[in-house]
């Protein structure tokens, strides 16, 4: 499947706003503010009074959706522009203005959802079941689930304003502090110490020398430890804020708002975490293999991502694209066509450069607009799988383009489905076509490490967060308390197979999910195990699996995860389903052992 490539792809933001864009963005922001005023004047108080018919409510919902889209477009443009060049002062100012306008619009329109939540149950049910409102049914259902915990509009507005100087202020303090940390470090290929970024140090966890890995991670963690007073205070106040809001709203459990947002059943989530903990032994089996592969007497947690052999780091983008596109085409030709459309239409920003955001992401916009992908491609194997991952997200957004704005984004537990599935397709293709056993071993190790990080490690993070929230309800947590909770949860995973370096007691201090979102991490476990199970099903059913899988992606967030997965024969309440994902992990481990036996001529590892 020949595809010509531009090896220096830059994204084209002109489909959003042609240059010069600032005037047009300002015009759209002003229009969004005017729409918000008009919307409030037309609908404020009428829903709560029960004055709207189904036809009028449909009109109001459509106007609300149009308003959201109107305000989203400039925000998304500003975010993309900032990600492309964070040094541009005009772009920084534009992003700040967009965020300010978004806050003002939220305050103006907050009443709408609150009034829907406060409707009499019988009236709401009559409106919800009217055929005219079918297209907004899931949005109304998911919104209504929050009704028991929603307060009056003045109280909700006061809480949002309070957050600016409360929880949000601590989030901002955490972000600014950690972003501004300086890490004095001498890199192995440099003559003298210099100020390194945190991302540079974490990247050294993949370095070939054990001493470099440990020194880099120790430096990173100790700099956070020096800020322990502020970081501990940030987390303490965020934990306290969540606990107090849970009391105020009457949540039955601290995780209730996350379950509502994710549309997940609490018992199912607890079962998911318990099944993961029951399979910690698989991770320890891998850690033992990794220790022997590296020829170490003791495996430290800084060795977990050490390279095995010499994995390729010279993939051209054309080769990487061909690998991913062919894998997609063999699975479903439609997906390869959608991916190629993104490349041709300038939706990909490929290479690292000064001022550009680090890492990778896919930004979905709104129905009818193709997403944008930011990459920092340098030719490593990780870059190839990252391309597959972010393209998976993009394909999910493209297929979900037929949904309304409220159902466009999949619920968080399903948000990684297409991305991780795409990675699995590419990894399997690489394994099946790689002629060198040592390279196959490196590929398998990389995949197993990714799965362990996304399932077992995220289970550890979730359990730590649960215990930290529970302990904060009993009183202020000292840094030592948090360090002790952190080590206890990690020890449950590592057992005797991994030794944690002393500085790792501060490992909790840089996990931004604990600060930005409550109990976010279990969604990673859900998503990874779901994909492993789906991939198993694909292997069993072959081509018959594809249409139902594509329908799942087309649905976006149009129903709760359990309902969307039912046509694929998946019962999330069945613990055997989650164990099935770990069955594939055991299979990959067995494949790795077999390769190791072949490599050592049947002598086994020393």
Coordinates of C-alpha atoms in Angstrom, one line a residue:
X1 CA 0.0 0.0 0.0
X2 CA 2.3 2.8 -1.2
X3 CA 2.0 6.1 0.6
X4 CA 4.2 9.1 0.0
X5 CA 5.2 11.1 3.1
X6 CA 6.2 14.5 4.1
X7 CA 8.8 13.8 6.8
X8 CA 8.3 17.3 8.4
X9 CA 4.6 17.5 8.7
X10 CA 3.2 20.6 10.5
X11 CA -0.4 21.0 11.3
X12 CA -2.5 23.6 9.5
X13 CA -4.8 25.6 11.8
X14 CA -6.3 27.6 8.9
X15 CA -9.4 25.4 8.7
X16 CA -10.2 26.8 12.2
X17 CA -9.0 30.3 11.7
X18 CA -6.9 31.6 8.7
X19 CA -4.1 34.0 9.6
X20 CA -4.3 36.7 10.9
X21 CA -6.5 34.9 13.3
X22 CA -6.8 37.1 16.4
X23 CA -9.5 39.4 15.1
X24 CA -11.7 36.4 14.0
X25 CA -11.1 34.7 17.3
X26 CA -12.1 37.8 19.2
X27 CA -15.2 38.1 17.0
X28 CA -16.2 34.5 17.8
X29 CA -15.6 35.1 21.5
X30 CA -17.8 38.1 21.5
X31 CA -20.5 36.2 19.6
X32 CA -20.3 33.4 22.1
X33 CA -20.8 35.9 25.0
X34 CA -23.8 37.4 23.2
X35 CA -25.3 34.0 22.6
X36 CA -24.9 33.2 26.3
X37 CA -26.7 36.4 27.3
X38 CA -29.5 35.6 24.8
X39 CA -29.8 32.0 26.0
X40 CA -30.1 33.1 29.6
X41 CA -32.7 35.7 28.8
X42 CA -34.8 33.2 26.8
X43 CA -34.6 30.2 29.2
X44 CA -33.7 31.2 32.7
X45 CA -36.4 30.2 35.2
X46 CA -38.7 28.6 32.6
X47 CA -37.4 25.1 33.0
X48 CA -37.6 25.2 36.7
X49 CA -41.1 26.5 36.5
X50 CA -42.0 23.5 34.3
X51 CA -43.1 25.8 31.5
X52 CA -41.3 24.1 28.5
X53 CA -43.0 21.6 26.2
X54 CA -40.9 18.8 24.7
X55 CA -40.6 20.9 21.5
X56 CA -39.4 24.0 23.4
X57 CA -37.0 21.9 25.4
X58 CA -35.5 20.4 22.2
X59 CA -35.1 24.0 20.9
X60 CA -33.4 25.0 24.1
X61 CA -31.0 21.9 24.0
X62 CA -30.1 22.6 20.4
X63 CA -29.4 26.3 21.3
X64 CA -27.3 25.2 24.3
X65 CA -25.3 22.8 22.0
X66 CA -24.7 25.5 19.4
X67 CA -23.5 27.9 22.2
X68 CA -21.1 25.3 23.5
X69 CA -19.7 24.7 20.0
X70 CA -19.4 28.5 19.4
X71 CA -17.3 28.9 22.5
X72 CA -15.3 25.7 22.0
X73 CA -13.9 26.6 18.6
X74 CA -11.7 29.6 19.7
X75 CA -10.7 27.8 22.9
X76 CA -9.5 24.7 21.0
X77 CA -7.7 26.9 18.4
X78 CA -5.9 28.8 21.2
X79 CA -4.9 25.5 22.9
X80 CA -3.5 24.1 19.6
X81 CA -1.6 27.3 18.9
X82 CA -0.1 27.4 22.3
X83 CA 0.9 23.7 22.0
X84 CA 2.6 24.5 18.7
X85 CA 4.6 27.4 20.2
X86 CA 4.3 28.1 23.9
X87 CA 6.8 31.0 23.5
X88 CA 4.5 33.2 21.4
X89 CA 3.3 36.0 23.7
X90 CA 0.3 36.7 21.5
X91 CA -0.7 33.0 21.7
X92 CA -0.3 33.0 25.5
X93 CA -2.6 36.1 25.8
X94 CA -5.1 34.6 23.4
X95 CA -5.4 31.4 25.4
X96 CA -5.8 33.3 28.7
X97 CA -8.6 35.4 27.0
X98 CA -10.4 32.3 25.8
X99 CA -10.3 30.8 29.2
X100 CA -11.7 33.9 30.8
X101 CA -14.6 34.0 28.3
X102 CA -15.3 30.3 28.9
X103 CA -15.6 31.0 32.7
X104 CA -18.0 33.9 32.0
X105 CA -20.1 31.7 29.7
X106 CA -20.2 28.9 32.2
X107 CA -21.5 31.3 34.9
X108 CA -24.2 32.7 32.5
X109 CA -25.4 29.2 31.5
X110 CA -25.0 27.3 34.7
X111 CA -28.7 27.6 35.4
X112 CA -29.7 25.4 32.5
X113 CA -28.4 22.1 33.7
X114 CA -29.3 23.0 37.3
X115 CA -32.9 23.6 36.3
X116 CA -33.1 20.4 34.4
X117 CA -31.7 18.6 37.5
X118 CA -34.3 20.2 39.7
X119 CA -37.3 19.3 37.6
X120 CA -40.1 17.2 39.2
X121 CA -39.3 13.5 38.5
X122 CA -42.6 12.8 36.8
X123 CA -42.3 15.9 34.5
X124 CA -38.7 15.0 33.7
X125 CA -39.7 11.5 32.8
X126 CA -42.5 12.7 30.5
X127 CA -40.1 15.1 28.7
X128 CA -37.3 12.5 28.5
X129 CA -39.6 9.9 26.9
X130 CA -40.9 12.2 24.2
X131 CA -39.6 11.1 20.8
X132 CA -38.5 14.6 20.0
X133 CA -35.9 14.4 22.6
X134 CA -34.5 11.0 21.7
X135 CA -31.3 12.4 20.3
X136 CA -30.5 14.1 23.6
X137 CA -31.7 11.1 25.7
X138 CA -28.3 9.9 27.0
X139 CA -27.2 13.5 27.8
X140 CA -30.4 14.0 29.8
X141 CA -30.0 10.6 31.6
X142 CA -26.3 11.2 32.5
X143 CA -27.1 14.7 33.7
X144 CA -30.1 13.5 35.8
X145 CA -27.9 11.0 37.6
X146 CA -26.3 14.0 39.4
X147 CA -29.7 15.3 40.6
X148 CA -29.5 14.0 44.2
X149 CA -26.2 15.8 44.7
X150 CA -26.9 19.1 43.1
X151 CA -27.4 22.3 45.0
X152 CA -29.3 25.5 44.3
X153 CA -27.9 27.8 41.6
X154 CA -26.6 30.5 43.9
X155 CA -24.8 27.9 45.9
X156 CA -23.4 26.2 42.8
X157 CA -22.2 29.6 41.5
X158 CA -20.6 30.3 44.9
X159 CA -18.8 27.0 44.9
X160 CA -17.4 27.7 41.4
X161 CA -16.2 31.1 42.5
X162 CA -14.8 29.7 45.7
X163 CA -12.8 27.1 43.7
X164 CA -10.9 29.9 41.9
X165 CA -9.2 30.8 45.2
X166 CA -9.5 27.4 46.7
X167 CA -9.0 24.0 44.9
X168 CA -8.1 25.6 41.6
X169 CA -5.6 27.8 43.2
X170 CA -3.8 24.8 44.8
X171 CA -3.9 23.1 41.4
X172 CA -2.3 26.2 39.8
X173 CA 0.3 26.3 42.6
X174 CA 1.2 22.7 42.0
X175 CA 1.4 23.2 38.3
X176 CA 3.5 26.3 38.5
X177 CA 5.8 24.9 41.2
X178 CA 6.5 21.6 39.4
X179 CA 6.8 23.3 36.0
X180 CA 9.4 25.6 37.4
X181 CA 11.6 23.0 39.2
X182 CA 15.2 23.0 38.1
X183 CA 17.1 19.7 38.2
X184 CA 20.9 20.1 38.3
X185 CA 22.2 17.0 36.5
X186 CA 25.3 15.9 34.5
X187 CA 24.2 13.9 31.6
X188 CA 26.5 10.9 30.6
X189 CA 27.4 12.5 27.2
X190 CA 28.0 16.0 28.6
X191 CA 31.1 17.4 30.3
X192 CA 29.4 19.4 33.1
X193 CA 26.3 19.7 35.1
X194 CA 23.4 21.7 33.7
X195 CA 19.8 22.5 34.5
X196 CA 17.7 19.7 33.1
X197 CA 13.9 19.5 32.7
X198 CA 11.9 16.9 34.5
X199 CA 10.9 15.3 31.2
X200 CA 14.6 14.9 30.3
X201 CA 15.3 13.1 33.6
X202 CA 12.3 10.8 33.3
X203 CA 13.4 9.9 29.8
X204 CA 16.6 8.6 31.3
X205 CA 14.7 5.8 32.9
X206 CA 15.0 4.2 29.5
X207 CA 18.8 4.7 29.5
X208 CA 21.1 1.7 29.1
X209 CA 23.2 2.3 32.2
X210 CA 21.8 1.4 35.6
X211 CA 23.7 4.1 37.4
X212 CA 22.4 6.8 35.0
X213 CA 18.8 5.6 35.5
X214 CA 19.1 5.7 39.3
X215 CA 20.9 9.0 39.4
X216 CA 18.4 10.7 37.1
X217 CA 15.3 9.4 39.0
X218 CA 16.9 10.2 42.4
X219 CA 17.6 13.8 41.3
X220 CA 14.1 14.2 40.0
X221 CA 12.5 12.9 43.2
X222 CA 14.8 14.7 45.6
X223 CA 14.0 18.0 44.0
X224 CA 10.4 17.3 44.7
X225 CA 11.3 16.3 48.2
X226 CA 12.9 19.7 48.7
X227 CA 9.4 21.2 48.0
X228 CA 7.7 18.8 50.3
X229 CA 6.1 21.5 52.4
X230 CA 4.3 23.0 49.5
X231 CA 3.5 19.8 47.7
X232 CA 2.1 18.2 50.8
X233 CA 0.1 21.3 51.5
X234 CA -1.4 21.2 48.0
X235 CA -2.4 17.6 48.2
X236 CA -3.8 18.0 51.8
X237 CA -6.0 20.9 50.8
X238 CA -7.2 19.2 47.6
X239 CA -8.0 16.1 49.6
X240 CA -9.8 18.2 52.2
X241 CA -11.7 20.2 49.6
X242 CA -13.0 17.0 48.0
X243 CA -14.0 15.5 51.4
X244 CA -15.9 18.7 52.4
X245 CA -17.7 18.9 49.0
X246 CA -18.7 15.3 49.3
X247 CA -20.2 16.0 52.7
X248 CA -22.0 19.1 51.3
X249 CA -23.5 17.3 48.4
X250 CA -24.3 14.1 50.3
X251 CA -22.3 11.8 48.1
X252 CA -22.4 8.2 49.6
X253 CA -18.8 7.7 48.8
X254 CA -15.8 9.8 47.9
X255 CA -15.6 8.1 44.5
X256 CA -19.2 8.8 43.6
X257 CA -18.7 11.9 41.4
X258 CA -16.0 10.0 39.4
X259 CA -18.3 7.0 39.0
X260 CA -21.1 9.3 37.8
X261 CA -18.8 11.0 35.3
X262 CA -17.5 7.7 34.0
X263 CA -20.9 6.1 34.1
X264 CA -19.4 3.1 36.0
X265 CA -20.9 0.9 38.7
X266 CA -18.9 1.2 42.0
X267 CA -19.1 -2.6 42.6
X268 CA -17.7 -3.2 39.1
X269 CA -14.8 -0.8 39.7
X270 CA -14.0 -2.4 43.0
X271 CA -14.1 -5.8 41.3
X272 CA -11.8 -4.6 38.5
X273 CA -9.2 -3.4 41.1
X274 CA -9.5 -6.6 43.1
X275 CA -8.9 -8.8 40.1
X276 CA -5.9 -6.7 39.2
X277 CA -4.4 -7.1 42.6
X278 CA -5.1 -10.9 42.4
X279 CA -2.9 -10.9 39.3
X280 CA 0.1 -8.9 40.7
X281 CA 2.0 -12.2 40.5
X282 CA 2.1 -11.8 36.7
X283 CA 4.0 -8.5 37.1
X284 CA 6.4 -10.2 39.5
X285 CA 7.1 -13.0 37.0
X286 CA 8.0 -10.4 34.4
X287 CA 10.2 -8.5 36.8
X288 CA 12.1 -11.7 37.5
X289 CA 12.6 -12.3 33.8
X290 CA 13.7 -8.7 33.3
X291 CA 16.2 -9.0 36.2
X292 CA 17.8 -12.0 34.6
X293 CA 17.7 -10.5 31.1
X294 CA 19.6 -7.5 32.5
X295 CA 22.0 -9.8 34.4
X296 CA 21.3 -8.2 37.7
X297 CA 21.3 -9.7 41.2
X298 CA 18.7 -7.2 42.3
X299 CA 16.2 -5.3 40.2
X300 CA 15.5 -1.8 41.3
X301 CA 12.4 0.2 40.3
X302 CA 14.7 2.4 38.2
X303 CA 15.5 -0.7 36.1
X304 CA 11.9 -1.5 35.1
X305 CA 12.1 0.3 31.8
X306 CA 15.8 -0.4 31.1
X307 CA 16.3 -1.3 27.4
X308 CA 16.7 -4.9 26.5
X309 CA 19.2 -5.4 23.7
X310 CA 19.4 -2.5 21.3
X311 CA 15.9 -1.7 20.0
X312 CA 15.8 0.2 16.7
X313 CA 15.8 3.9 16.9
X314 CA 16.0 4.8 13.2
X315 CA 12.5 4.4 11.9
X316 CA 11.7 7.0 9.3
X317 CA 8.2 8.5 9.5
X318 CA 7.4 7.0 6.2
X319 CA 8.3 3.5 7.5
X320 CA 6.3 4.2 10.8
X321 CA 3.3 5.4 8.9
X322 CA 3.4 2.4 6.6
X323 CA 3.5 0.0 9.6
X324 CA 0.5 1.7 11.2
X325 CA -1.5 2.3 8.1
X326 CA -1.0 -1.3 6.9
X327 CA -2.0 -2.7 10.3
X328 CA -5.2 -0.6 10.2
X329 CA -6.0 -1.5 6.6
X330 CA -5.7 -5.2 7.3
X331 CA -8.1 -4.8 10.2
X332 CA -10.6 -2.5 8.5
X333 CA -9.7 -0.5 5.3
X334 CA -12.1 2.3 6.3
X335 CA -9.7 3.1 9.2
X336 CA -6.7 3.4 7.0
X337 CA -8.6 5.8 4.7
X338 CA -9.6 8.0 7.7
X339 CA -6.0 8.1 9.0
X340 CA -4.7 9.1 5.5
X341 CA -7.2 11.9 5.4
X342 CA -5.7 13.4 8.6
X343 CA -2.2 13.3 7.0
X344 CA -3.3 14.9 3.8
X345 CA -5.4 17.6 5.5
X346 CA -2.5 18.9 7.7
X347 CA -3.9 17.6 11.0
X348 CA -0.5 16.2 12.2
X349 CA 2.4 18.1 13.8
X350 CA 5.3 15.7 13.6
X351 CA 8.7 16.8 14.8
X352 CA 10.1 18.3 18.0
X353 CA 11.1 22.0 18.0
X354 CA 11.7 24.8 20.4
X355 CA 8.6 26.0 22.1
X356 CA 6.5 23.1 21.1
X357 CA 4.7 21.1 23.8
X358 CA 6.4 17.8 24.8
X359 CA 4.8 14.4 24.6
X360 CA 1.9 13.6 22.3
X361 CA -1.8 14.1 22.2
X362 CA -4.8 14.0 20.0
X363 CA -7.3 16.8 20.3
X364 CA -10.8 16.0 19.3
X365 CA -12.7 19.2 18.4
X366 CA -16.4 18.7 17.8
X367 CA -18.6 16.6 15.5
X368 CA -17.9 17.3 11.8
X369 CA -14.3 18.6 12.4
X370 CA -11.4 16.3 12.1
X371 CA -9.1 16.1 15.2
X372 CA -5.5 17.3 15.4
X373 CA -2.4 15.2 16.5
X374 CA 0.7 16.5 18.2
X375 CA 3.7 14.2 18.1
X376 CA 7.4 14.5 18.8
X377 CA 8.6 11.9 16.4
X378 CA 12.4 11.0 16.5
X379 CA 12.4 7.5 15.1
X380 CA 12.2 5.3 18.1
X381 CA 10.0 2.2 18.5
X382 CA 8.1 4.1 21.2
X383 CA 7.4 6.8 18.6
X384 CA 6.0 4.2 16.2
X385 CA 3.6 2.9 18.9
X386 CA 2.8 6.4 20.0
X387 CA 1.8 7.2 16.4
X388 CA -0.6 4.2 16.5
X389 CA -1.9 5.3 19.8
X390 CA -2.7 8.9 18.8
X391 CA -4.1 7.8 15.5
X392 CA -6.4 5.5 17.3
X393 CA -7.8 8.4 19.3
X394 CA -8.2 10.4 16.1
X395 CA -10.1 7.5 14.4
X396 CA -12.4 7.3 17.4
X397 CA -13.3 11.0 17.1
X398 CA -13.8 10.7 13.3
X399 CA -16.1 7.7 13.6
X400 CA -18.0 9.4 16.4
X401 CA -18.6 12.5 14.3
X402 CA -22.3 11.5 13.8
X403 CA -23.1 12.1 17.4
X404 CA -24.2 15.4 18.9
X405 CA -21.7 17.4 20.9
X406 CA -22.7 16.0 24.2
X407 CA -22.2 12.4 23.0
X408 CA -19.1 13.1 20.9
X409 CA -16.5 12.2 23.6
X410 CA -16.5 8.6 24.9
X411 CA -16.8 8.2 28.6
X412 CA -13.3 8.1 30.2
X413 CA -13.2 4.3 30.6
X414 CA -13.7 3.9 26.8
X415 CA -11.6 6.8 25.8
X416 CA -8.5 4.7 25.3
X417 CA -10.2 1.8 23.4
X418 CA -9.2 2.7 19.9
X419 CA -5.8 4.0 20.8
X420 CA -4.6 0.9 22.8
X421 CA -6.3 -1.4 20.2
X422 CA -4.3 0.3 17.5
X423 CA -1.1 -0.3 19.5
X424 CA -1.9 -4.0 19.8
X425 CA -2.4 -4.3 16.0
X426 CA 0.9 -2.7 15.3
X427 CA 2.8 -4.6 18.0
X428 CA 1.5 -7.9 16.8
X429 CA 2.4 -7.0 13.2
X430 CA 6.0 -6.1 14.3
X431 CA 6.3 -9.3 16.3
X432 CA 5.0 -11.5 13.5
X433 CA 7.3 -10.0 10.9
X434 CA 10.5 -9.5 13.0
X435 CA 13.1 -12.0 11.9
X436 CA 15.6 -11.4 14.7
X437 CA 14.8 -13.1 18.0
X438 CA 16.5 -10.5 20.1
X439 CA 14.4 -7.8 18.5
X440 CA 11.2 -9.8 19.2
X441 CA 12.3 -10.0 22.9
X442 CA 12.7 -6.3 23.0
X443 CA 9.3 -5.7 21.5
X444 CA 7.6 -8.1 23.9
X445 CA 9.3 -6.5 26.9
X446 CA 8.2 -3.1 25.8
X447 CA 4.6 -4.3 25.4
X448 CA 4.5 -6.1 28.7
X449 CA 6.0 -3.1 30.5
X450 CA 3.4 -0.8 28.9
X451 CA 0.6 -3.2 30.1
X452 CA 2.0 -3.5 33.6
X453 CA 2.3 0.3 33.8
X454 CA -1.3 0.8 32.6
X455 CA -3.0 -1.9 34.7
X456 CA -1.0 -2.8 37.8
X457 CA 0.7 0.6 38.4
X458 CA -2.6 2.4 37.9
X459 CA -4.2 0.1 40.4
X460 CA -1.5 1.0 42.9
X461 CA -2.1 4.7 42.2
X462 CA -5.9 4.3 42.8
X463 CA -5.4 2.4 46.0
X464 CA -3.0 5.0 47.3
X465 CA -5.5 7.8 46.4
X466 CA -8.3 5.9 48.1
X467 CA -6.3 5.6 51.3
X468 CA -5.0 9.1 51.2
X469 CA -8.6 10.5 51.0
X470 CA -9.8 8.2 53.8
X471 CA -6.9 9.2 56.0
X472 CA -7.4 12.9 55.3
X473 CA -10.9 12.6 56.7
X474 CA -9.3 11.7 60.0
X475 CA -6.9 14.7 60.1
X476 CA -4.0 16.4 58.4
X477 CA -1.5 14.2 56.6
X478 CA 2.2 14.8 57.2
X479 CA 4.7 14.2 54.3
X480 CA 5.9 11.0 56.1
X481 CA 2.3 9.8 56.2
X482 CA 1.9 10.1 52.4
X483 CA 5.4 8.6 51.9
X484 CA 4.4 5.6 54.0
X485 CA 1.1 5.0 52.2
X486 CA 2.9 5.3 48.9
X487 CA 5.5 2.7 49.8
X488 CA 3.0 0.3 51.3
X489 CA 0.9 0.2 48.1
X490 CA 4.0 -0.2 45.9
X491 CA 5.3 -3.0 48.1
X492 CA 2.1 -4.9 47.5
X493 CA 2.8 -4.9 43.7
X494 CA 6.6 -5.4 43.9
X495 CA 6.9 -7.9 46.7
X496 CA 10.4 -9.2 46.9
X497 CA 11.0 -8.9 43.1
X498 CA 11.8 -5.2 43.0
X499 CA 13.8 -3.0 45.4
X500 CA 12.7 0.6 45.6
X501 CA 15.4 3.3 45.7
X502 CA 15.3 5.5 48.9
X503 CA 14.1 8.6 47.0
X504 CA 11.0 6.7 45.7
X505 CA 9.2 7.4 48.9
X506 CA 8.4 10.7 47.2
X507 CA 6.9 9.1 44.2
X508 CA 3.5 10.3 45.1
X509 CA 4.5 14.0 44.9
X510 CA 4.7 14.3 41.1
X511 CA 1.6 12.4 40.1
X512 CA -0.5 15.2 38.6
X513 CA -3.7 13.1 38.4
X514 CA -4.0 13.2 42.2
X515 CA -4.1 17.0 42.0
X516 CA -6.1 17.6 38.8
X517 CA -8.8 14.9 39.0
X518 CA -10.2 12.6 41.7
X519 CA -9.7 8.9 41.2
X520 CA -8.8 9.3 37.5
X521 CA -6.4 6.4 37.3
X522 CA -8.8 3.4 37.5
X523 CA -10.0 4.4 34.0
X524 CA -6.6 3.4 32.7
X525 CA -7.0 -0.1 34.2
X526 CA -10.5 -0.4 32.7
X527 CA -9.3 0.7 29.3
X528 CA -6.3 -1.5 29.1
X529 CA -8.0 -4.7 30.3
X530 CA -11.0 -4.0 28.0
X531 CA -8.7 -3.7 24.9
X532 CA -6.8 -6.9 25.9
X533 CA -10.2 -8.7 26.1
X534 CA -11.4 -7.2 22.9
X535 CA -8.2 -8.2 21.1
X536 CA -8.7 -11.8 22.4
X537 CA -12.2 -11.7 20.9
X538 CA -10.9 -10.4 17.6
X539 CA -8.5 -13.3 17.4
X540 CA -11.3 -15.7 18.1
X541 CA -14.0 -14.2 15.8
X542 CA -11.8 -12.7 13.0
X543 CA -13.6 -10.5 10.5
X544 CA -16.9 -11.0 12.2
X545 CA -15.7 -8.9 15.1
X546 CA -14.9 -5.8 13.0
X547 CA -18.4 -4.3 12.4
X548 CA -19.4 -4.5 16.1
X549 CA -16.1 -2.9 17.1
X550 CA -16.5 0.0 14.6
X551 CA -20.1 0.5 15.8
X552 CA -18.6 0.8 19.3
X553 CA -16.4 3.6 18.1
X554 CA -19.1 5.3 16.1
X555 CA -21.3 5.5 19.3
X556 CA -18.8 7.8 21.0
X557 CA -20.3 8.5 24.4
X558 CA -24.0 7.9 23.4
X559 CA -24.6 5.4 26.2
X560 CA -23.0 4.1 29.3
X561 CA -20.0 1.8 28.8
X562 CA -21.8 -1.3 29.9
X563 CA -24.6 -0.7 27.4
X564 CA -22.2 0.1 24.5
X565 CA -20.2 -3.1 25.1
X566 CA -23.2 -5.4 25.4
X567 CA -23.4 -6.0 21.6
X568 CA -19.9 -7.3 21.7
X569 CA -20.9 -10.0 24.3
X570 CA -19.2 -8.2 27.2
X571 CA -20.5 -8.3 30.7
X572 CA -18.6 -5.8 32.9
X573 CA -20.1 -7.4 36.0
X574 CA -18.4 -10.7 35.3
X575 CA -15.0 -11.0 37.1
X576 CA -14.0 -13.6 34.5
X577 CA -14.1 -10.8 31.8
X578 CA -11.4 -8.8 33.6
X579 CA -9.4 -12.0 34.3
X580 CA -9.5 -12.6 30.5
X581 CA -7.4 -9.6 29.9
X582 CA -4.8 -10.9 32.2
X583 CA -4.9 -14.3 30.4
X584 CA -3.4 -12.4 27.4
X585 CA -0.7 -11.0 29.6
X586 CA 0.1 -14.6 30.7
X587 CA 0.2 -15.6 27.1
X588 CA 2.6 -12.8 26.2
X589 CA 4.8 -13.9 29.2
X590 CA 4.8 -17.4 27.9
X591 CA 5.8 -16.2 24.4
X592 CA 8.6 -14.2 26.0
X593 CA 9.9 -17.2 27.9
X594 CA 9.9 -19.3 24.7
X595 CA 11.9 -16.7 22.9
X596 CA 14.4 -16.6 25.7
X597 CA 14.8 -20.3 25.6
X598 CA 15.4 -20.1 21.8
X599 CA 17.9 -17.3 22.3
X600 CA 19.8 -19.2 25.0
X601 CA 19.8 -22.5 23.0
X602 CA 17.6 -24.2 25.6
X603 CA 19.9 -23.5 28.5
X604 CA 17.5 -21.0 30.1
X605 CA 18.5 -17.8 31.7
X606 CA 21.3 -17.7 34.2

